JSON list of C-alpha atoms and ligand atoms in Angstrom, two decimals:
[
{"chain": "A", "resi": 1, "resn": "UNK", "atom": "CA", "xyz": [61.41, -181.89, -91.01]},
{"chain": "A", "resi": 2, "resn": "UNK", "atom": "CA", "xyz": [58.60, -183.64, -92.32]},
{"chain": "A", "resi": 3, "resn": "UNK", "atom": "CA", "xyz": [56.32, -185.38, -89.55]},
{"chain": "A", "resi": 4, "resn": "UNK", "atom": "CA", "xyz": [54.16, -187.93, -90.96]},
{"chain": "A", "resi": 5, "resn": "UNK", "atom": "CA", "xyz": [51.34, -189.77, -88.55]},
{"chain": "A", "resi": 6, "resn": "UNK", "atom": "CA", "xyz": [49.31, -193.09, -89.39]},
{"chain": "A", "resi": 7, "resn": "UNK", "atom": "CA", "xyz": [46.74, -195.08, -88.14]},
{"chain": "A", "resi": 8, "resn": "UNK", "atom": "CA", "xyz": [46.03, -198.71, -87.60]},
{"chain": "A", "resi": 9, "resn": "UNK", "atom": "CA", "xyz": [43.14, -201.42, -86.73]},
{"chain": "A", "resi": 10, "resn": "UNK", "atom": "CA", "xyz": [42.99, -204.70, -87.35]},
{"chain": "A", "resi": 11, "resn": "UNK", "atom": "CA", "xyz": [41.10, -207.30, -85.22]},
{"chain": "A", "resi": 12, "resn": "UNK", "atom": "CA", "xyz": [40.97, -211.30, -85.70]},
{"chain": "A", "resi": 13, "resn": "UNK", "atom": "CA", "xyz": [38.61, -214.17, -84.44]},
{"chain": "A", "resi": 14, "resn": "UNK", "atom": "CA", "xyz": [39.85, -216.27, -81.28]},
{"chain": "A", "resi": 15, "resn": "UNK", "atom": "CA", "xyz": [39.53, -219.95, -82.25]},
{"chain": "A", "resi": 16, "resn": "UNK", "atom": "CA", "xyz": [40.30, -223.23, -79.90]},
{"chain": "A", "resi": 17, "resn": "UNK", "atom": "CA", "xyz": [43.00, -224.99, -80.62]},
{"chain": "A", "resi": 18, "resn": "UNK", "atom": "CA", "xyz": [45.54, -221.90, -82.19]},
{"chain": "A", "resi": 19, "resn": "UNK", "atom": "CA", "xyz": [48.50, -220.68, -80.88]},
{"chain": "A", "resi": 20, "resn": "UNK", "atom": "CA", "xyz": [47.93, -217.16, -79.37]},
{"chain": "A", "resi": 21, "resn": "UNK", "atom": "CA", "xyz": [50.65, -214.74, -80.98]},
{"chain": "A", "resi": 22, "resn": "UNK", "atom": "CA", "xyz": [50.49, -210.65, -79.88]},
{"chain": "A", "resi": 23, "resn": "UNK", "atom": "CA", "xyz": [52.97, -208.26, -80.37]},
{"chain": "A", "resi": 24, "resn": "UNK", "atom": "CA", "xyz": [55.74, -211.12, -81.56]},
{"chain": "A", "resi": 25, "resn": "UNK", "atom": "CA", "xyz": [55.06, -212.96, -78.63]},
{"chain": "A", "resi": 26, "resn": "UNK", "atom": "CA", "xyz": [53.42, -216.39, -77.96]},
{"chain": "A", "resi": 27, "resn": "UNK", "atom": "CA", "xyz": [50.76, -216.04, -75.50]},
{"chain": "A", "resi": 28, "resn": "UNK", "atom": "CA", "xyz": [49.93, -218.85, -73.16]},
{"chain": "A", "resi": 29, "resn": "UNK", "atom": "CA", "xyz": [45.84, -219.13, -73.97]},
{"chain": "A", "resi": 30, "resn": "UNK", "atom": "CA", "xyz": [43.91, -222.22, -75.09]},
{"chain": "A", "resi": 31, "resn": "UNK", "atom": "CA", "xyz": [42.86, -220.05, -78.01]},
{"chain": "A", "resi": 32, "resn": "UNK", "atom": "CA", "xyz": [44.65, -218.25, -80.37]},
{"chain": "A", "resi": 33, "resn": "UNK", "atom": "CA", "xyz": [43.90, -215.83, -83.54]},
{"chain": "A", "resi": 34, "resn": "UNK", "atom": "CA", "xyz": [42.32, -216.79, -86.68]},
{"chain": "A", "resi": 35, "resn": "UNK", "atom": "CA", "xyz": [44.16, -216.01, -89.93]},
{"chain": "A", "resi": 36, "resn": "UNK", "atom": "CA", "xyz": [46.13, -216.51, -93.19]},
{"chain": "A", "resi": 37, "resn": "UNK", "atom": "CA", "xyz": [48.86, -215.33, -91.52]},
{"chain": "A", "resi": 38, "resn": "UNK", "atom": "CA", "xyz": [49.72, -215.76, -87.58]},
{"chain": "A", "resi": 39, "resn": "UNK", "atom": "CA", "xyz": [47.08, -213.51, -86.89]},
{"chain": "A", "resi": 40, "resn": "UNK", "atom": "CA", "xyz": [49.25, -211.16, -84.64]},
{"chain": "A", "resi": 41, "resn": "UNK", "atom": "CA", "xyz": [46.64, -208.51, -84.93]},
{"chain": "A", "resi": 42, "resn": "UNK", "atom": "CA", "xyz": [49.05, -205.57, -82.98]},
{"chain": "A", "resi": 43, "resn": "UNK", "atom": "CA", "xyz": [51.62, -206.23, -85.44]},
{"chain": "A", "resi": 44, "resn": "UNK", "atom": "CA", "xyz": [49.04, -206.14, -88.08]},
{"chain": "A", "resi": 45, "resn": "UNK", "atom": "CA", "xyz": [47.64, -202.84, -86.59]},
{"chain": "A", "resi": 46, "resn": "UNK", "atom": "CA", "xyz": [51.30, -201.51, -86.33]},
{"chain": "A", "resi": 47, "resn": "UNK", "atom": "CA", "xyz": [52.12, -202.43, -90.05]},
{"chain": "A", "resi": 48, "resn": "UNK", "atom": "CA", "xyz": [48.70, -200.34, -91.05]},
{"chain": "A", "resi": 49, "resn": "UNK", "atom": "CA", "xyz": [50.18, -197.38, -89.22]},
{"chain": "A", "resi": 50, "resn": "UNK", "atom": "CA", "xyz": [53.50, -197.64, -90.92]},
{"chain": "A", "resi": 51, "resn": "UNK", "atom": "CA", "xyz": [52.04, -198.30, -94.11]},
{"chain": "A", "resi": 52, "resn": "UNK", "atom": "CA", "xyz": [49.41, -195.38, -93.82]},
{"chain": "A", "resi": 53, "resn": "UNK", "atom": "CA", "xyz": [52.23, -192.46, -92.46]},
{"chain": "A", "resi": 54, "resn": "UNK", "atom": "CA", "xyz": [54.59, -193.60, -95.38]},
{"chain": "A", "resi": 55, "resn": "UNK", "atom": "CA", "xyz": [52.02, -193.13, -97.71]},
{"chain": "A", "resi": 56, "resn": "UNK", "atom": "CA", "xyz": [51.70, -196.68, -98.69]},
{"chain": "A", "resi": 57, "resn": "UNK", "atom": "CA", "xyz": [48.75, -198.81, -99.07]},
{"chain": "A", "resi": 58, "resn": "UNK", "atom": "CA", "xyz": [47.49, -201.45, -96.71]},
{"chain": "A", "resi": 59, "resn": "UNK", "atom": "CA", "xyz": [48.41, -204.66, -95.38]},
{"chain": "A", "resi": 60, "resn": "UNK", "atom": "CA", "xyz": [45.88, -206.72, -97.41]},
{"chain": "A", "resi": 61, "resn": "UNK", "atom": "CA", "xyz": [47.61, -205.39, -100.63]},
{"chain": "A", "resi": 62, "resn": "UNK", "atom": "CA", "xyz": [50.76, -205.85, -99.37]},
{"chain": "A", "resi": 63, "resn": "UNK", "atom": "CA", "xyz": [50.41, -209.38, -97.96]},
{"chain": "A", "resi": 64, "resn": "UNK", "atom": "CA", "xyz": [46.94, -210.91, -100.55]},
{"chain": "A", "resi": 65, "resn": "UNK", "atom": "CA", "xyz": [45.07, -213.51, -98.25]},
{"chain": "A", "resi": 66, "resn": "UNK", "atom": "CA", "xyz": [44.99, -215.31, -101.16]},
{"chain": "A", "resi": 67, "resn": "UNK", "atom": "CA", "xyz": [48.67, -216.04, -101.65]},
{"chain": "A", "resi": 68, "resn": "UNK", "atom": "CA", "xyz": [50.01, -218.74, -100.72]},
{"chain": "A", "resi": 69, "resn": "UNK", "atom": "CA", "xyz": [53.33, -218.04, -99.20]},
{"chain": "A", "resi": 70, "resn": "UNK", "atom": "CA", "xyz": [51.99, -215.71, -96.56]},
{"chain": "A", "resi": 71, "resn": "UNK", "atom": "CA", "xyz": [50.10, -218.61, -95.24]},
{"chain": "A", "resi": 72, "resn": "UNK", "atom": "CA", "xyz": [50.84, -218.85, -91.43]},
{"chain": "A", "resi": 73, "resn": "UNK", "atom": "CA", "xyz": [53.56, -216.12, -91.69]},
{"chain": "A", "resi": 74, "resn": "UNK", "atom": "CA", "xyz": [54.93, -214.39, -88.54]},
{"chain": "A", "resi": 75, "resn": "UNK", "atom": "CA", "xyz": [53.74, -211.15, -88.01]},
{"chain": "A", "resi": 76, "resn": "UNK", "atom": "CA", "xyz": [57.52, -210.30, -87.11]},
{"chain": "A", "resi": 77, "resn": "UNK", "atom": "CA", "xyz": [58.40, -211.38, -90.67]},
{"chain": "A", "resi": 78, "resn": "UNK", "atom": "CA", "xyz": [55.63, -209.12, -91.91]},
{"chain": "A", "resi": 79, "resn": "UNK", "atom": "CA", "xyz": [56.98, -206.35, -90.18]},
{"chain": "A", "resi": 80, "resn": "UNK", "atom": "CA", "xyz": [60.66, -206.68, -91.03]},
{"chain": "A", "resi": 81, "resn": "UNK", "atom": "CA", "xyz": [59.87, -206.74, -94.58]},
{"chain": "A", "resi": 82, "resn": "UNK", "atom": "CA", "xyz": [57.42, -203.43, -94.29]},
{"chain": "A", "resi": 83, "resn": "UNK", "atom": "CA", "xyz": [60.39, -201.30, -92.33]},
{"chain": "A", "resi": 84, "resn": "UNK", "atom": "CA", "xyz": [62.79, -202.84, -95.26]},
{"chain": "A", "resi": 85, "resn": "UNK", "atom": "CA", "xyz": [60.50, -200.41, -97.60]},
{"chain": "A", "resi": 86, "resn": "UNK", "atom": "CA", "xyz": [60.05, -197.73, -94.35]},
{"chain": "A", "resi": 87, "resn": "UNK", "atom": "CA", "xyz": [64.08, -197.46, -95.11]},
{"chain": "A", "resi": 88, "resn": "UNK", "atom": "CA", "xyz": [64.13, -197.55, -98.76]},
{"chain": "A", "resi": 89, "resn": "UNK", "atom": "CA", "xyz": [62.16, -194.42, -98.47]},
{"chain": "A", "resi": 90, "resn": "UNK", "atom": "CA", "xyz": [64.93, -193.16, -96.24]},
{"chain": "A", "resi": 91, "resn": "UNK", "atom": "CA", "xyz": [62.26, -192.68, -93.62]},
{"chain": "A", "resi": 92, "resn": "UNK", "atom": "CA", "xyz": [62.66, -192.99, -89.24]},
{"chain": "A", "resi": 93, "resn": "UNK", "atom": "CA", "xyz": [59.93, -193.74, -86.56]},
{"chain": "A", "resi": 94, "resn": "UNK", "atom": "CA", "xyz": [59.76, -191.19, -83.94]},
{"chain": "A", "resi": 95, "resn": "UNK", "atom": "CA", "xyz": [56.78, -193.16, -82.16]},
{"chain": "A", "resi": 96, "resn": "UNK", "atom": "CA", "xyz": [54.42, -195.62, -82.33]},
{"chain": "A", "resi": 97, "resn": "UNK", "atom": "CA", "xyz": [51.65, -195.96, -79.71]},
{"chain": "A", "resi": 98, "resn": "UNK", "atom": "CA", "xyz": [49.09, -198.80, -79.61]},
{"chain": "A", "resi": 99, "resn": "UNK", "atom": "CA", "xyz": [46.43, -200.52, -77.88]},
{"chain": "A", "resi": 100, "resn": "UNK", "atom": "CA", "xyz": [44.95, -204.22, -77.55]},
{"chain": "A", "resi": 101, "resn": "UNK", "atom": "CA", "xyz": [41.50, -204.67, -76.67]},
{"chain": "A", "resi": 102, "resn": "UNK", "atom": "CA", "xyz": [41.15, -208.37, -75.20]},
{"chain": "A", "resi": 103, "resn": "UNK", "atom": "CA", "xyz": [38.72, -209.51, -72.14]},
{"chain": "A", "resi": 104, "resn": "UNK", "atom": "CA", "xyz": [41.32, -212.35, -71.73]},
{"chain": "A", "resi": 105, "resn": "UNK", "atom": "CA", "xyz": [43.72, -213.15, -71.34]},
{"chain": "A", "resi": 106, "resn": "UNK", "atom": "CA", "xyz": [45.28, -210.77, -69.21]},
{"chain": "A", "resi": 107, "resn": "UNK", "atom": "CA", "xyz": [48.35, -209.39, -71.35]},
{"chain": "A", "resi": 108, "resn": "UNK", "atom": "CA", "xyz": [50.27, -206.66, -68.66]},
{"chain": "A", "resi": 109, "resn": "UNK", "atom": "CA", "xyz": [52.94, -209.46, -67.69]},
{"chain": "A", "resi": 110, "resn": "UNK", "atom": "CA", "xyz": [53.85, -209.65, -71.69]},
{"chain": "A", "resi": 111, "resn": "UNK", "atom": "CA", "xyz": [54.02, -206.07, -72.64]},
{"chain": "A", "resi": 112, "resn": "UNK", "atom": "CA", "xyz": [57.83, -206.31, -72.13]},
{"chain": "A", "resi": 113, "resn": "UNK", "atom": "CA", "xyz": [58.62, -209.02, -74.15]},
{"chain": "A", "resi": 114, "resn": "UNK", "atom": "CA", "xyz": [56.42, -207.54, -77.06]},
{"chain": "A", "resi": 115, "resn": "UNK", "atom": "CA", "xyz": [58.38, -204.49, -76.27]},
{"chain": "A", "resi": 116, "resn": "UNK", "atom": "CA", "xyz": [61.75, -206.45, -76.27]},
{"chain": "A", "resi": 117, "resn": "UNK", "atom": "CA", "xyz": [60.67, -208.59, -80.31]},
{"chain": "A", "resi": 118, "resn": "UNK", "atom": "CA", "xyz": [58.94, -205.20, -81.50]},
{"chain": "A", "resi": 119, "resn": "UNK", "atom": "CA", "xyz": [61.87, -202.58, -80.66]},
{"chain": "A", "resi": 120, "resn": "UNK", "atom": "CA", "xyz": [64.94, -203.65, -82.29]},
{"chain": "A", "resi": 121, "resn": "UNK", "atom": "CA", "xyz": [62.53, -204.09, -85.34]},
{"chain": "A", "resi": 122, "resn": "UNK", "atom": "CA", "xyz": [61.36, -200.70, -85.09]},
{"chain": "A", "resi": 123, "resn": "UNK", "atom": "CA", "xyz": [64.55, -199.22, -84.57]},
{"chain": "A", "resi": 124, "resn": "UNK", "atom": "CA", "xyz": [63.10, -197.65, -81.62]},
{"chain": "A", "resi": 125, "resn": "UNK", "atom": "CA", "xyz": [63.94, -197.32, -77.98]},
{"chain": "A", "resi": 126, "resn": "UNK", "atom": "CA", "xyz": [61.34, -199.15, -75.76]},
{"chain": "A", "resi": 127, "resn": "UNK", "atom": "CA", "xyz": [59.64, -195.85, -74.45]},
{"chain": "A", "resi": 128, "resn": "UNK", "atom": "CA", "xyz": [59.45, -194.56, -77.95]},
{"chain": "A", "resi": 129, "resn": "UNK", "atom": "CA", "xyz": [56.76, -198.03, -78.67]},
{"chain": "A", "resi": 130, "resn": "UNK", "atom": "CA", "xyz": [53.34, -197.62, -76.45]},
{"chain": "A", "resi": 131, "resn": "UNK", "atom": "CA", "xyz": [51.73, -201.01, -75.84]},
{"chain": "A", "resi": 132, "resn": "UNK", "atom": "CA", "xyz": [48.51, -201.17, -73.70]},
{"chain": "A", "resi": 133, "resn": "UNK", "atom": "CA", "xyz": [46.31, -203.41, -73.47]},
{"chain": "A", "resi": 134, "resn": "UNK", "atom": "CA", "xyz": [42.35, -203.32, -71.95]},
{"chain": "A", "resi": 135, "resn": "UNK", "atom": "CA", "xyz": [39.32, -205.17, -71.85]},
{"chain": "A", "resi": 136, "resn": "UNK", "atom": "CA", "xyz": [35.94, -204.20, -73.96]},
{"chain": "A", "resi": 137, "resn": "UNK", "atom": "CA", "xyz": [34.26, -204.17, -70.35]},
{"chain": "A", "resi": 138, "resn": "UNK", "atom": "CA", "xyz": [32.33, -207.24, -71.53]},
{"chain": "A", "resi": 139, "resn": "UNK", "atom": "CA", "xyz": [30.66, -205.83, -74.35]},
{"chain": "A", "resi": 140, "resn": "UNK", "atom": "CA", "xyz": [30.44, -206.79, -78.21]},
{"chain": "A", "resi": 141, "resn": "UNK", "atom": "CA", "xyz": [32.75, -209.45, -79.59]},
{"chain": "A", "resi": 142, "resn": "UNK", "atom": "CA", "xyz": [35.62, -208.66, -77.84]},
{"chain": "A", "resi": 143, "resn": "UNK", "atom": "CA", "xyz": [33.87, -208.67, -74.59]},
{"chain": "A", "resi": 144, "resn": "UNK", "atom": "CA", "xyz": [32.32, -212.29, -75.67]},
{"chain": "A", "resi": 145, "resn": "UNK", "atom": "CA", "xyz": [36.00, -213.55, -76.14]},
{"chain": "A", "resi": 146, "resn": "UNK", "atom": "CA", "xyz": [35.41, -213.83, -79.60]},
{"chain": "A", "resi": 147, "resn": "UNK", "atom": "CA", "xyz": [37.89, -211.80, -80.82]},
{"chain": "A", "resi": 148, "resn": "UNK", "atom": "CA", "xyz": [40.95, -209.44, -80.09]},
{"chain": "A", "resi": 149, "resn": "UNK", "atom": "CA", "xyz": [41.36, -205.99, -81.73]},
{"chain": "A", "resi": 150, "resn": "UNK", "atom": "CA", "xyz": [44.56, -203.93, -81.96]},
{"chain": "A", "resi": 151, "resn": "UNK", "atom": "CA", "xyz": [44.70, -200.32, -82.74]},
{"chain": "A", "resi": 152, "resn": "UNK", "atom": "CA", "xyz": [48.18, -198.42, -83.33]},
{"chain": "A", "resi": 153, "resn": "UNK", "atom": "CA", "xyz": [49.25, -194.90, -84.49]},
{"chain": "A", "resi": 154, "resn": "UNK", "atom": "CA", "xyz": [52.77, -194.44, -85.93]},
{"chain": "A", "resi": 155, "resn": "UNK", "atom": "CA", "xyz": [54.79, -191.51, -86.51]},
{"chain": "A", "resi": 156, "resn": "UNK", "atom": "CA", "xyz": [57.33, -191.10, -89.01]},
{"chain": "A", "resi": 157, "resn": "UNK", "atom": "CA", "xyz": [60.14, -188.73, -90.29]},
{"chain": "A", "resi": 158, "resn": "UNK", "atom": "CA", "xyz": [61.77, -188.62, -93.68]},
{"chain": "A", "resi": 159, "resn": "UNK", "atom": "CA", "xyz": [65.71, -187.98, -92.97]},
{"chain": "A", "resi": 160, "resn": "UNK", "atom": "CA", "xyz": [67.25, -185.15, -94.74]},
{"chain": "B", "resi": 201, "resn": "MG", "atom": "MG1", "xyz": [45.18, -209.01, -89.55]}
]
C-alpha cells in the first residue's frame, strides 16, 4: 500500500465588514477573511495537503487569483472539485489533521459543524478529520486579530 502524507498553510487578512467562513462554515464575527475566493483559509490549508500528498501542485495554480470565475468561490466548491481529481487518481484519505490559529473568535462550539460540511466531502468518518483550533497567545498578526492561519496535514492511499 502506498501511504502518501501532505502538508498545508494558508493564512488570510481579517477585514470589517466580510462574512467569516472556516472550515465550510459561516462564523458569526463582525469580520471575516480577505480573498479572491471566500477566504476559508482551513479549507485552503486542507486543499494544499491534498494537493501536496497526491503529488499535485498548489492551490494558487489550481485556482489563479487572477481569474475571474473563482472570484468569491466557496471553499467547499474548491474542495469538491480537488477530491474530483483525488479520485481520478483512484486515490483514498486515511486522515487529515489540522489546526486554526485565531485569537478570536472563539471557534470550539463550530468544530462540529465544520466536521459535519468537511466529512462527507472527504469521504471520511468524522474522527478520521482533526480540527483544532488555538490562539497565537497574543503575539504577531494573528495575535493582533489581523489575520487567521490554518495549517493541515493529509494522508492519502492509492487503491489497488
Ligand atoms: Mg487562501
Amino acid at each position: 500500500m502506498k501511504v502518501r502524507a501532505g502538508l498545508g498553510y494558508d493564512i488570510h487578512r481579517l477585514e470589517e465588514g466580510r462574512k467569516l467562513f472556516l472550515g465550510g462554515v459561516e462564523v458569526d464575527f463582525p469580520k471575516g477573511l480577505l480573498g479572491h475566493s471566500d477566504g476559508d483559509c482551513l479549507i485552503h490549508a486542507v486543499i494544499d495537503a491534498l494537493l501536496g500528498a497526491s503529488g499535485e501542485s498548489d492551490i494558487g495554480r489550481l485556482f489563479p487569483d487572477e481569474d475571474p470565475q473563482y472570484k468569491g468561490m466557496r471553499g467547499t466548491e474548491m474542495l469538491r472539485k480537488v477530491m474530483a481529481r483525488i479520485r481520478e487518481k483512484n486515490m483514498e484519505i486515511l486522515n487529515i489533521d489540522s489546526v486554526i490559529v485565531a485569537e478570536k473568535p472563539k471557534l470550539a462550539a463550530y468544530i462540529p459543524r465544520m466536521k459535519k460540511v468537511l466529512c462527507p466531502i472527504l469521504e471520511v468518518e468524522e474522527d478520521d478529520l482533526g480540527i483544532k483550533a488555538k490562539t497565537n497567545e497574543g503575539l504577531g498578526s494573528v495575535g493582533r486579530e489581523e489575520a487567521i492561519a490554518c495549517w493541515a496535514q493529509a494522508l492519502v492511499r492509492k487503491k489497488d
